[in-house]
Amino acid sequence: MCGIIGYVGARPCKELVLTGLEHLEYRGYDSAGLVLADAAGLERARAVGPVAALREAAAGLQGTATVGMGHTRWATHGGVEERNAHPFLSEDGRFAVLMNGIFENYVELRAEVAEHGHELSSDTDTEALVHLLEEAYDGDLAQTVRRLYPRLEGHFAFLAICLDEPDRIVGARLAWPPLVVGRGEGETFLASFTPAFLEETRSIQVVDEGEVVIATAAGVEFRAVDDWSVREHPVEQADESLEVAAKGGYETFMLKEIHEQPTAVADTIAERFHHGELHLDGIGLTDDELREINRVLVVGCGTALHAGLAGRYLIEEWAGVATEADVASEWRYRNGVFDPRTLVLAISQSGETADTLAAMQIAKERGARVVAITNIMGSAIARAADGVLYTRAGLEIGVAATKTFTSQVTLMTLLALHLGAVRGTLSPDEVASIGEELSALPELIQRELDDEAMDRQLDLLADRFAHDRFFLYLGRHLGLPICQEGALKLKEISYIPTDAYAAGEMKHGPIALLGEDTPVVAVATDSHVFEKMASNLEEVRARGAHVIAVATEGNTQIERHAEHVIRIPATRPELQPILAVVPLQILAYKIAGRLGLDVDRPRNLAKTVTVE
Ligand code: M6R
């Protein structure tokens, strides 16, 4: 989604703004822009494409300004065109505005400013604000922002500059789009996400929703929009490090993150399972409350939902609680029926996904208890929940989620065990024995990553199938969400259409897709549904399609049902998903590589989806 950075200080800031935007590139965007403010006026550059294109476009700017702001845009209102890139300037050239978010009443706002004679130069919602500021300005930018704030509907974080007060940037925030302040010596940064300025300062303050922030070189002031009272926010030390954002010798972030999975899973377990004992701090519900739960609803989007779908089987299996998992963007518009005994689990790597946040807020309003599972401390979803369980995967830069998925499934496994332990559906011995096997997974994932034979085999498969037009993924039980995740990985980075289906459903439609050469990827690890999977694979083979099966080491039957078998280490069936997804991630990665695609920045995708 959109990224923003602002700087006020003593240093010429063109380079600081451009570098800040480069640090936000990983979030996904389609165009970028910046504005620099000095006595001579506002200078702006914008470009479609990467920040490198903006660099070129900005080459001719003076570069002496010490106040400036920049933006990476992910198109929502208006196509990917330079004229729709932020920042926007007022016609008198005195005001500049940029925003992350959406003004939902933009039709009305645009009509109003057009009626007042302003010429709109873009198709965006944001541009309306710069004209409104110009009209409403009374000599005090912060107060003008405050007066306009109630007229802006939606969710946003925006920054504004006015040449009449060239020593400051004023910002405001509503709902979830984040806005963070970076405090330096005689300089202040503003950004949507801390990596934008972490190279310069790690001292941060978070702007709350409903606040106006006034940043100058000397410091920062936070004011409540409603009564204009001064708000105090502690200065915290940011813990994300830029070092983790470096590729560390890997050719892409995605590959690096695939290889970080042993550590991510180990860190997610860490002290939560130790010496045979399970502790799940942060869940926000007492053991008595957990015993009262009669239903679990998991909401999330994309990969996070797949982790929830895997967790559903485990909670039902070990804790005996009815569990559903649903797409957050659908669930939020259903008239979901539940009561205070329903536990809602909101899963989101970023903790900022708009639909997941909205779903959990609705659930809270209707009386449910909400626990968040996220990778980002202090994110909107973490703040809105009754309890938070953090995955400890470290910052994930690649748009295609990998290490956060295996960490989410790990955390769902711990949660299911915890519920089983608290509710007495699992004995302490069972918890200890499953916990031990879970703790062994990081080593087994490492074995997969070090397995040269598997790597060669995946290379051969990528060579053979990279140019196929369609892949079908088939699985049953816990294998199904892994197929869904494998299929999502392939489609999002290789742009090859994929479908993931419950193998038992194949006969009810998707079998029609199978042709002589269709590659069919099957998760057929050892479990109580293995025989059923084997029959489904026979049906596939009878249609001449090629079966690529992910199966458990030591299984002697699978060769009869599959043309290609990828062997993964054995563990108990409930834990197989975490191992089964790894070769599917690598297969997708290798296929995208054969097609010459940029896996870290797939087209049209953003790392964090903060719009509905
Ligand atoms: O940050 P979140 O986990 O809420 O994001 C949800 C999805 O947007 C995300 O998982 C997406 O599907 C990934 N690109 C998958 O690789």
XYZ file of C-alpha atoms and ligand atoms in Angstrom:
628
model
C 0.000 0.000 0.000
C 1.028 3.627 -0.091
C 4.092 4.680 1.852
C 4.827 8.150 3.152
C 7.845 9.971 4.533
C 8.360 13.540 5.694
C 11.424 15.402 6.939
C 11.885 18.733 8.757
C 15.377 19.661 9.939
C 18.589 21.356 9.021
C 19.903 18.954 6.380
C 19.087 19.168 2.668
C 16.479 16.462 2.479
C 16.015 15.383 -1.118
C 18.282 12.372 -0.653
C 16.763 11.543 2.756
C 13.291 11.471 1.226
C 14.392 9.358 -1.742
C 16.234 6.891 0.495
C 13.229 6.714 2.801
C 11.033 5.856 -0.172
C 13.486 3.147 -1.222
C 13.139 1.603 2.219
C 9.378 1.506 1.687
C 9.596 -0.069 -1.769
C 9.100 -3.589 -0.435
C 5.521 -2.755 0.488
C 4.533 -2.575 -3.166
C 3.608 0.505 -5.198
C 3.184 1.642 -8.764
C 4.383 5.256 -8.773
C 6.167 7.699 -6.510
C 6.594 11.396 -5.889
C 8.179 13.987 -3.639
C 7.944 17.659 -2.840
C 10.646 19.926 -1.421
C 9.863 23.214 0.303
C 12.134 26.234 0.618
C 11.930 29.991 0.337
C 11.844 29.711 -3.447
C 8.632 27.686 -3.301
C 7.537 24.074 -3.654
C 9.376 21.836 -6.077
C 7.794 18.555 -7.050
C 8.810 15.451 -8.988
C 6.647 12.421 -9.770
C 7.120 9.262 -11.801
C 5.342 6.063 -12.660
C 7.376 2.971 -11.803
C 10.159 2.439 -9.293
C 11.735 4.991 -6.981
C 14.693 4.846 -9.372
C 12.447 6.554 -11.939
C 11.559 9.209 -9.375
C 15.261 9.719 -8.696
C 15.745 10.542 -12.345
C 12.716 12.792 -12.402
C 13.987 14.629 -9.308
C 17.550 15.020 -10.612
C 16.867 18.573 -11.736
C 15.435 19.785 -8.408
C 17.528 22.235 -6.365
C 18.156 19.855 -3.506
C 18.857 22.515 -0.874
C 15.441 22.356 0.812
C 15.399 21.161 4.421
C 11.692 20.366 4.489
C 10.242 17.734 2.220
C 7.997 14.733 1.881
C 7.633 11.739 -0.410
C 5.100 9.072 -1.319
C 4.899 5.659 -2.914
C 1.456 5.091 -4.401
C -0.554 1.910 -4.817
C -3.423 2.964 -7.050
C -6.917 2.954 -5.585
C -8.719 5.974 -7.043
C -7.398 6.760 -10.491
C -5.133 4.734 -12.750
C -1.390 4.362 -12.614
C -0.427 7.664 -14.207
C 1.982 10.384 -13.239
C -0.825 12.897 -12.822
C -2.374 10.626 -10.146
C 0.888 10.266 -8.203
C 1.204 12.178 -4.924
C 2.017 14.808 -3.690
C -0.671 17.152 -4.940
C -0.166 20.913 -5.035
C -2.700 23.690 -4.741
C -3.132 25.887 -7.783
C -1.473 28.819 -5.977
C 1.560 26.607 -5.364
C 1.538 27.177 -1.595
C 0.173 23.840 -0.343
C 1.245 20.231 -0.819
C -0.536 17.094 0.399
C 0.042 13.364 0.280
C -1.908 10.508 1.854
C -2.006 6.819 2.662
C -5.619 5.646 2.810
C -8.934 6.594 1.306
C -11.427 9.439 1.570
C -14.649 7.498 1.163
C -16.653 10.673 0.495
C -14.257 11.671 -2.284
C -17.018 12.045 -4.883
C -18.659 14.715 -2.769
C -15.336 16.384 -1.902
C -14.159 16.474 -5.493
C -17.527 17.840 -6.644
C -17.345 20.565 -4.009
C -13.897 21.815 -4.954
C -14.753 21.614 -8.655
C -17.854 23.698 -7.991
C -15.667 26.259 -6.251
C -13.703 26.642 -9.451
C -10.683 24.451 -8.740
C -9.245 22.568 -11.621
C -8.669 18.956 -10.633
C -5.538 17.642 -12.244
C -5.940 13.998 -11.141
C -8.603 11.344 -10.601
C -7.671 10.826 -6.963
C -9.488 11.334 -3.696
C -6.436 12.978 -2.106
C -6.276 15.925 -4.467
C -9.547 17.310 -3.091
C -7.827 17.908 0.246
C -5.165 20.233 -1.096
C -7.826 22.484 -2.621
C -9.870 22.396 0.573
C -6.787 23.420 2.548
C -6.096 26.314 0.220
C -9.685 27.514 0.614
C -9.938 27.072 4.367
C -6.474 28.313 5.358
C -6.543 31.039 8.002
C -2.857 31.481 8.756
C -2.548 28.348 10.908
C -2.089 25.073 9.012
C -2.648 22.792 12.018
C -5.915 24.516 12.938
C -7.034 24.398 9.322
C -6.364 20.654 9.231
C -8.326 20.304 12.446
C -11.334 22.110 11.003
C -11.318 20.008 7.847
C -10.769 16.699 9.632
C -14.441 15.992 10.476
C -15.309 16.419 6.810
C -12.985 13.605 5.762
C -14.591 10.162 5.865
C -12.726 6.906 5.516
C -9.341 5.920 6.828
C -6.182 7.865 6.253
C -2.871 9.285 7.355
C -1.873 12.414 5.489
C 0.852 15.035 5.586
C 0.565 18.659 4.502
C 2.958 21.531 3.927
C 2.079 25.220 3.597
C 4.683 27.683 2.320
C 3.410 30.360 4.716
C 4.712 28.158 7.565
C 7.731 26.620 5.876
C 9.237 25.274 9.090
C 6.682 22.494 9.615
C 4.810 19.502 8.324
C 1.338 18.875 9.684
C -0.178 15.416 9.644
C -3.383 13.721 10.751
C -4.609 10.192 11.141
C -7.991 8.428 11.143
C -8.503 4.672 11.630
C -5.766 2.224 10.831
C -3.269 3.752 8.393
C -0.241 4.207 10.607
C 1.787 7.365 11.131
C 5.032 7.299 13.076
C 7.347 10.098 14.159
C 11.130 9.658 14.188
C 12.955 11.963 16.598
C 16.465 13.045 15.647
C 18.864 15.764 16.857
C 17.367 18.972 15.502
C 15.290 17.080 12.984
C 12.018 15.189 12.813
C 10.835 12.446 10.482
C 7.292 11.331 9.785
C 6.512 8.083 8.040
C 3.901 5.450 7.482
C 6.385 2.762 8.549
C 9.585 3.014 10.550
C 11.954 1.409 7.989
C 11.600 4.695 6.065
C 13.839 6.477 8.569
C 15.475 3.804 10.737
C 18.868 4.528 9.202
C 18.608 8.009 10.714
C 16.907 7.454 14.050
C 15.375 4.666 16.082
C 13.571 6.938 18.556
C 9.931 6.825 17.601
C 6.533 8.078 18.692
C 3.280 6.757 17.322
C 0.565 9.203 16.207
C -2.827 8.019 17.436
C -5.974 8.124 15.404
C -7.932 11.302 15.952
C -4.757 13.335 16.304
C -3.086 16.142 14.449
C 0.699 16.100 14.563
C 2.830 19.210 14.072
C 6.449 18.406 13.242
C 9.261 20.958 13.248
C 13.041 20.630 13.478
C 12.798 21.365 17.195
C 10.308 18.619 17.972
C 6.777 17.486 17.643
C 3.384 18.286 19.110
C 0.410 15.928 19.196
C -3.078 17.441 19.510
C -6.443 15.745 19.882
C -8.681 16.778 17.003
C -11.799 17.002 19.176
C -10.687 19.332 22.028
C -7.211 20.379 20.811
C -5.656 19.140 24.033
C -1.954 18.294 23.925
C -1.308 14.553 23.880
C 1.872 12.988 25.233
C 3.382 9.898 23.639
C 6.378 8.034 25.006
C 9.513 7.947 22.897
C 10.174 4.279 22.169
C 13.138 2.566 20.569
C 12.237 0.821 17.293
C 13.415 -2.742 17.242
C 13.103 -3.591 13.548
C 16.537 -3.389 12.063
C 17.455 -2.389 8.585
C 20.045 -5.122 8.574
C 17.274 -7.688 8.353
C 16.054 -5.896 5.283
C 19.298 -6.670 3.491
C 19.239 -9.798 1.411
C 22.091 -11.388 3.340
C 23.651 -13.051 0.324
C 20.418 -14.435 -1.135
C 19.351 -13.339 -4.581
C 15.904 -12.287 -3.371
C 14.120 -11.526 -0.111
C 11.708 -14.372 -0.752
C 14.509 -16.919 -0.953
C 16.147 -15.474 2.148
C 12.844 -15.698 4.004
C 12.229 -19.283 2.901
C 15.606 -20.105 4.424
C 14.798 -18.232 7.622
C 11.920 -20.593 8.404
C 13.787 -22.838 10.815
C 14.637 -19.777 12.933
C 11.207 -18.200 12.568
C 9.453 -21.378 13.695
C 11.957 -21.969 16.519
C 11.585 -18.383 17.767
C 7.806 -18.628 17.601
C 7.925 -21.707 19.825
C 10.894 -20.670 22.070
C 9.860 -20.376 25.723
C 6.224 -21.122 24.912
C 7.089 -24.810 25.016
C 9.911 -25.628 27.361
C 10.800 -28.747 29.357
C 7.516 -30.378 28.407
C 5.425 -27.427 29.572
C 3.321 -25.100 27.510
C 2.838 -21.397 28.326
C 0.888 -19.083 26.072
C 1.266 -15.628 27.591
C -0.510 -12.702 26.035
C -3.656 -14.564 25.036
C -5.711 -12.159 27.136
C -8.227 -14.762 28.369
C -8.026 -16.631 31.638
C -8.065 -20.424 31.685
C -11.624 -20.252 33.037
C -12.651 -18.079 30.126
C -10.985 -20.457 27.666
C -12.919 -23.346 29.204
C -16.142 -21.414 28.564
C -15.446 -20.940 24.842
C -17.956 -22.888 22.751
C -16.876 -21.803 19.300
C -13.839 -20.443 17.512
C -14.001 -18.258 14.422
C -10.776 -17.541 12.550
C -10.648 -14.581 10.160
C -7.846 -13.508 7.853
C -6.936 -12.925 4.232
C -4.717 -14.754 1.761
C -1.925 -16.689 3.382
C -3.076 -15.750 6.880
C -6.449 -17.350 6.164
C -4.709 -20.526 5.010
C -2.888 -20.667 8.338
C -6.281 -20.287 10.029
C -7.758 -23.083 7.922
C -4.938 -25.370 9.051
C -5.449 -24.317 12.658
C -9.140 -25.141 12.424
C -8.431 -28.870 12.099
C -6.077 -28.779 15.075
C -8.433 -26.924 17.409
C -11.248 -29.320 16.583
C -8.953 -32.329 16.924
C -7.251 -31.426 20.176
C -9.625 -29.072 21.966
C -12.971 -30.346 20.684
C -14.251 -26.844 19.970
C -16.315 -26.161 16.844
C -14.107 -24.013 14.625
C -14.715 -22.127 11.426
C -12.323 -20.080 9.323
C -13.543 -17.445 6.915
C -12.237 -14.784 4.572
C -12.306 -11.529 6.528
C -13.612 -9.516 3.565
C -16.614 -11.846 3.292
C -17.226 -12.447 6.948
C -17.429 -8.738 7.753
C -20.525 -8.431 5.569
C -22.228 -11.561 6.845
C -24.635 -11.398 9.698
C -22.310 -13.656 11.685
C -24.128 -15.170 14.636
C -22.209 -15.632 17.862
C -22.115 -14.754 21.505
C -19.595 -13.866 24.229
C -18.507 -17.517 24.321
C -17.186 -17.261 20.761
C -13.448 -16.759 20.475
C -12.428 -14.847 17.347
C -8.877 -15.286 16.103
C -7.720 -12.575 13.720
C -4.588 -13.606 11.828
C -2.532 -11.028 9.973
C 1.184 -10.915 9.324
C 1.208 -7.130 8.997
C -1.475 -6.467 11.574
C -2.791 -3.753 9.260
C -5.000 -5.602 6.742
C -8.156 -3.505 6.445
C -10.646 -6.353 6.097
C -9.199 -8.373 8.973
C -9.211 -5.325 11.211
C -12.801 -4.494 10.283
C -13.914 -8.105 10.880
C -12.366 -8.172 14.332
C -13.870 -4.825 15.232
C -17.326 -6.057 14.227
C -16.789 -9.220 16.263
C -15.828 -7.137 19.293
C -18.867 -4.923 18.920
C -21.029 -8.055 18.918
C -19.495 -9.214 22.152
C -16.918 -11.794 21.060
C -13.472 -12.057 22.611
C -10.795 -11.375 20.017
C -7.237 -12.652 19.983
C -4.820 -11.388 17.328
C -2.037 -13.404 15.763
C 0.396 -11.047 14.095
C 4.051 -10.518 13.334
C 4.136 -6.782 13.994
C 4.228 -5.374 17.502
C 1.947 -2.440 18.105
C 0.145 -2.907 14.764
C -3.493 -1.835 14.470
C -4.767 -5.399 14.838
C -2.557 -6.003 17.862
C -3.855 -2.838 19.486
C -7.508 -3.593 18.828
C -7.494 -7.150 20.210
C -8.184 -8.426 23.745
C -5.034 -10.515 23.556
C -2.108 -10.849 21.147
C 0.036 -13.811 20.217
C 3.057 -12.740 18.220
C 4.684 -14.836 15.564
C 8.401 -14.159 15.759
C 9.340 -14.441 12.133
C 11.177 -11.106 11.928
C 10.390 -8.526 9.296
C 9.127 -10.133 6.081
C 9.914 -8.103 2.988
C 8.999 -10.434 0.117
C 5.412 -9.814 -0.955
C 4.788 -13.558 -1.050
C 4.465 -14.642 2.564
C 6.615 -17.642 3.484
C 8.201 -17.584 6.937
C 5.204 -15.808 8.408
C 2.945 -18.618 7.154
C 4.907 -21.401 8.819
C 5.141 -19.264 11.964
C 1.389 -18.675 11.942
C 0.670 -22.391 11.595
C 3.147 -23.034 14.413
C 1.336 -20.554 16.629
C -2.056 -22.043 15.744
C -0.615 -25.423 16.721
C 0.501 -24.045 20.097
C -2.877 -22.429 20.590
C -4.741 -25.651 19.791
C -2.517 -27.502 22.237
C -3.100 -24.856 24.878
C -6.865 -25.027 24.443
C -6.691 -28.827 24.636
C -4.591 -28.651 27.801
C -6.775 -26.079 29.539
C -10.005 -27.813 28.620
C -8.708 -31.229 29.586
C -9.195 -32.787 26.149
C -5.456 -33.479 26.002
C -3.550 -35.031 28.865
C -0.311 -33.403 30.097
C 1.572 -36.336 28.526
C -0.062 -35.778 25.167
C 0.740 -32.060 25.317
C 4.340 -32.828 26.220
C 4.763 -35.368 23.458
C 3.192 -33.204 20.720
C 5.165 -30.200 22.004
C 8.409 -32.176 21.701
C 7.624 -33.097 18.113
C 6.714 -29.508 17.343
C 10.031 -28.363 18.797
C 11.813 -30.736 16.422
C 10.293 -29.074 13.347
C 12.901 -26.314 12.888
C 15.553 -29.011 12.480
C 13.371 -30.905 10.016
C 12.702 -27.754 7.970
C 16.455 -27.176 7.912
C 16.889 -30.725 6.597
C 14.478 -29.965 3.785
C 16.345 -26.765 2.927
C 19.685 -28.599 2.943
C 18.350 -31.520 0.920
C 20.267 -31.249 -2.346
C 18.347 -34.098 -3.960
C 15.073 -32.307 -3.268
C 16.495 -29.089 -4.654
C 17.622 -30.815 -7.874
C 14.241 -32.465 -8.201
C 12.436 -29.129 -7.785
C 14.745 -27.654 -10.434
C 13.786 -30.415 -12.852
C 10.100 -29.922 -12.123
C 10.444 -26.165 -12.648
C 12.219 -26.747 -15.969
C 9.571 -29.169 -17.087
C 6.416 -27.342 -16.003
C 7.277 -23.612 -15.937
C 5.577 -23.039 -19.260
C 2.366 -24.882 -18.465
C -0.800 -22.862 -18.589
C -2.490 -24.168 -15.456
C -1.722 -26.069 -12.237
C -4.278 -27.913 -10.120
C -3.508 -28.527 -6.438
C -5.316 -31.312 -4.606
C -5.383 -32.166 -0.918
C -7.551 -33.496 1.839
C -7.868 -32.595 5.506
C -4.739 -30.707 6.651
C -3.268 -31.140 3.180
C -5.970 -28.879 1.722
C -4.900 -25.546 3.238
C -1.335 -26.407 2.268
C -2.484 -26.885 -1.320
C -4.335 -23.573 -1.142
C -1.164 -21.899 0.078
C 1.016 -23.625 -2.530
C -1.405 -22.596 -5.275
C -1.465 -18.990 -4.021
C 2.355 -18.875 -3.982
C 2.561 -20.071 -7.566
C -0.117 -17.765 -8.945
C 1.083 -14.632 -7.184
C 4.713 -14.828 -8.259
C 4.527 -16.700 -11.580
C 1.129 -15.433 -12.784
C 0.227 -18.997 -13.825
C -3.450 -19.684 -13.082
C -3.862 -22.252 -10.330
C -6.727 -23.793 -8.463
C -6.646 -25.623 -5.154
C -9.372 -28.112 -4.443
C -10.445 -30.614 -1.847
C -9.504 -33.836 -3.630
C -12.915 -35.342 -2.887
C -14.573 -32.464 -4.734
C -12.600 -33.041 -7.911
C -15.267 -35.206 -9.444
C -17.807 -32.452 -8.906
C -16.224 -30.089 -11.406
C -12.488 -29.494 -11.570
C -11.788 -32.860 -13.151
C -13.021 -31.219 -16.344
C -9.879 -29.068 -16.290
C -7.558 -32.020 -16.543
C -5.935 -32.629 -19.877
C -3.183 -34.935 -21.082
C -0.421 -32.817 -19.615
C -1.934 -30.818 -16.757
C 0.422 -30.704 -13.757
C -1.441 -31.711 -10.610
C 0.304 -31.035 -7.316
C -0.966 -33.239 -4.506
C -0.239 -33.100 -0.809
C -0.387 -36.785 0.048
C 1.492 -37.071 3.311
C 0.817 -39.926 5.733
C -2.508 -39.546 7.514
C -5.907 -41.169 7.876
C -6.888 -39.788 4.463
C -3.869 -41.118 2.568
C -5.793 -43.994 0.947
C -8.511 -41.606 -0.181
C -5.895 -39.303 -1.694
C -4.337 -42.260 -3.480
C -7.683 -43.067 -5.136
C -8.089 -39.453 -6.219
C -4.620 -39.512 -7.757
C -5.587 -42.569 -9.777
C -8.515 -40.618 -11.157
C -6.103 -37.853 -12.135
C -3.666 -40.237 -13.791
C -6.461 -41.900 -15.716
C -6.969 -38.535 -17.451
C -3.319 -38.355 -18.509
C -2.388 -35.529 -16.120
C 1.004 -35.465 -14.381
C 0.921 -36.020 -10.623
C 3.550 -34.305 -8.486
C 3.018 -35.609 -4.957
C 4.418 -34.319 -1.689
C 4.687 -37.440 0.463
C 6.239 -38.611 3.687
C 9.689 -40.198 3.733
C 9.363 -43.946 4.001
C 5.922 -44.175 2.396
C 6.186 -47.074 -0.035
C 2.840 -46.738 -1.770
C 2.947 -43.253 -3.237
C 5.192 -44.174 -6.198
C 2.315 -46.193 -7.603
C 0.103 -43.132 -7.747
C 2.425 -40.285 -8.728
C 4.870 -39.591 -11.525
C 7.009 -37.307 -9.336
C 7.345 -37.714 -5.576
C 8.812 -35.035 -3.310
C 9.776 -36.623 -0.013
C 9.534 -34.661 3.199
C 10.663 -35.743 6.690
C 8.241 -37.768 8.787
C 6.503 -36.299 11.798
C 3.042 -36.787 13.267
C 0.253 -36.061 10.716
C -0.935 -32.925 12.530
C 2.488 -31.318 12.085
C 3.098 -32.353 8.481
C 1.623 -29.127 6.989
C 4.541 -27.034 8.218
C 6.952 -29.348 6.404
C 4.773 -29.923 3.331
C 4.505 -26.260 2.393
C 8.274 -25.732 2.109
C 8.821 -27.605 -1.211
C 5.697 -25.919 -2.601
C 7.158 -22.493 -1.782
C 10.438 -23.462 -3.448
C 8.696 -24.922 -6.503
C 6.750 -21.682 -6.997
C 9.958 -19.705 -6.514
C 11.865 -21.725 -9.088
C 9.057 -21.583 -11.652
C 8.827 -17.783 -11.312
C 12.611 -17.672 -11.719
C 12.408 -19.708 -14.949
C 9.914 -17.137 -16.222
C 12.270 -14.273 -15.354
C 9.857 -12.638 -12.910
C 10.602 -10.389 -9.937
C 9.368 -12.566 -7.064
C 9.832 -9.897 -4.412
C 7.581 -7.448 -6.218
C 4.888 -9.293 -8.103
C 2.724 -7.140 -10.319
C -0.325 -5.437 -8.788
C 0.371 -6.814 -5.306
C 1.209 -4.927 -2.140
C 2.753 -6.392 0.977
C 0.139 -4.818 3.177
C -3.410 -4.239 2.055
C -4.686 -1.308 4.078
C -7.642 -0.625 1.808
C -10.797 -2.650 1.532
O -0.661 -8.910 6.458
P -1.697 -9.989 6.312
O -1.229 -11.312 6.806
O -3.019 -9.629 6.877
O -1.890 -10.132 4.744
C -2.874 -10.960 4.220
C -2.654 -11.189 2.746
O -2.691 -9.978 2.042
C -1.321 -11.870 2.441
O -1.199 -13.072 3.128
C -1.175 -12.144 0.940
O -2.104 -13.108 0.534
C 0.252 -12.562 0.602
N 0.700 -11.871 -0.570
C 0.400 -13.994 0.326
O 1.672 -14.336 -0.074
